Short mmCIF file of C-alpha atoms in Angstrom, two decimals:
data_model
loop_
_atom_site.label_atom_id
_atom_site.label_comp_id
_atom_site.label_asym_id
_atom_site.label_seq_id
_atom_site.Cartn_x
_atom_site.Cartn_y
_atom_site.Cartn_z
CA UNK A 236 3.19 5.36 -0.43
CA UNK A 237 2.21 1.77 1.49
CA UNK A 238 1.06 -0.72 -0.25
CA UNK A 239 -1.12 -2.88 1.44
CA UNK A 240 -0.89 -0.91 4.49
CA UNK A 241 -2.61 -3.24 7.31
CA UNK A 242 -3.77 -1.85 10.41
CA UNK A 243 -0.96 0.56 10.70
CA UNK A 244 2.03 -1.04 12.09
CA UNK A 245 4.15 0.23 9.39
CA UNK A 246 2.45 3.52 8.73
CA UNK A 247 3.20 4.80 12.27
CA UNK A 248 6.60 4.00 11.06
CA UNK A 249 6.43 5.75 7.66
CA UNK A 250 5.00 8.89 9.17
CA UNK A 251 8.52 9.60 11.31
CA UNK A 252 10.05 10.08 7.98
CA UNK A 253 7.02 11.17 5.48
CA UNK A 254 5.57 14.63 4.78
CA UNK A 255 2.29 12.71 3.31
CA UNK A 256 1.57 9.11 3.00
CA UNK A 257 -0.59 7.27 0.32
CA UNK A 258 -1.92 4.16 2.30
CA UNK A 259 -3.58 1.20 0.08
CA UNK A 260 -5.12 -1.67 1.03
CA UNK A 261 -8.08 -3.88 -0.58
CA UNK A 262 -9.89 -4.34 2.97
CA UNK A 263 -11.98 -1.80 4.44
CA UNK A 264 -11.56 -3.06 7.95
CA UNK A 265 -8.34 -2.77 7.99
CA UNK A 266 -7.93 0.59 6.70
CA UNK A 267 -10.56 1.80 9.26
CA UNK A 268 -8.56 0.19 12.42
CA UNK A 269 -5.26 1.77 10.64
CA UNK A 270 -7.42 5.31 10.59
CA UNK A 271 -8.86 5.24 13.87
CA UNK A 272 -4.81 4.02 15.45
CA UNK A 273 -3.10 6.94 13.81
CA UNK A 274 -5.78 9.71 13.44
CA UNK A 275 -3.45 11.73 11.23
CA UNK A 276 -3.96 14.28 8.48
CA UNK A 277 -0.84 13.30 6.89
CA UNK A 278 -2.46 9.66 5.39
CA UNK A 279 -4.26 9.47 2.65
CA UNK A 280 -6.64 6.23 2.47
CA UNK A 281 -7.21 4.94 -0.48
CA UNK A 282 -9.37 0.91 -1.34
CA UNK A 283 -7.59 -0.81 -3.79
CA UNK A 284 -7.32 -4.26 -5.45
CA UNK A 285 -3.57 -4.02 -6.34
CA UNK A 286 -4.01 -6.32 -8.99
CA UNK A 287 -6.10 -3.82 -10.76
CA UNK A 288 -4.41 -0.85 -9.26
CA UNK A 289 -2.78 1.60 -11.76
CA UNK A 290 -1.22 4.64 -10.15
CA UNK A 291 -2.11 8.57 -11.64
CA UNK A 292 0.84 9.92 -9.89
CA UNK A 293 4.98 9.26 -8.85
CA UNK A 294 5.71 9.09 -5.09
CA UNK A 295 9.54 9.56 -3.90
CA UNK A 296 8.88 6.00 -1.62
CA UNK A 297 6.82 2.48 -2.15
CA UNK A 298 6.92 0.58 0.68
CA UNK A 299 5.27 -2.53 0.35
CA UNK A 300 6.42 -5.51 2.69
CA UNK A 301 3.15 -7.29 3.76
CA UNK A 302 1.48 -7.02 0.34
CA UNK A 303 4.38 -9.33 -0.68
CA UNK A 304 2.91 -12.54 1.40
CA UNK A 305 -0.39 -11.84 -0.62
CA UNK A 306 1.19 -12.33 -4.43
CA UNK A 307 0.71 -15.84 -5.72
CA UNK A 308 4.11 -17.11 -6.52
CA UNK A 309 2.99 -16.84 -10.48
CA UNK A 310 2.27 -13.47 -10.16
CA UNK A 311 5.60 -12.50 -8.08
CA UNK A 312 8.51 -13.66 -11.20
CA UNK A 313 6.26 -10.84 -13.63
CA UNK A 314 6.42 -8.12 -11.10
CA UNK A 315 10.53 -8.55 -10.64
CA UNK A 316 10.69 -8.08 -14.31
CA UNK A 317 8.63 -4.88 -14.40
CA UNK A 318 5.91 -6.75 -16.41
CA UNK A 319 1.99 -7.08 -14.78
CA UNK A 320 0.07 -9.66 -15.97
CA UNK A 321 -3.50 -8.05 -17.31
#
């Protein structure tokens, strides 16, 4: 799974090592340039706030280094602890 998964530079990556990816990301345009780069039945697209986001299912990887730039300093000390603010 990529959180926040951009226009693809790290899902290229994530495909050299996954057997299906679950790519998130709250911006449509984004996940259409990321689609249209990689044209691969292995990713799974998927629009999300990932404020709101809840997953339905476990994944063996998270990857998640851009969304990290995007989580108000507030926000980042509850998701350390395991906690999400509501």
């Amino acid at each position: 799974m990529e959180l926040a998964c951009g226009t693809g530079i790290w899902t290229q990556e994530l495909l050299q090592i996954g057997q299906q990816i679950t790519a998130i990301d709250a911006v449509s345009e984004v996940i259409e340039i990321n689609q249209q780069k990689l044209q691969s039945p292995k990713v799974n697209y998927q629009q999300w706030d990932l404020f709101t986001w809840e997953p339905y299912q476990q994944y063996d990887l998270v990857f998640f280094s851009f969304w990290l730039s995007h989580v108000p300093p507030i926000r980042l000390n509850i998701y350390a602890y395991g906690k999400k603010i509501t």
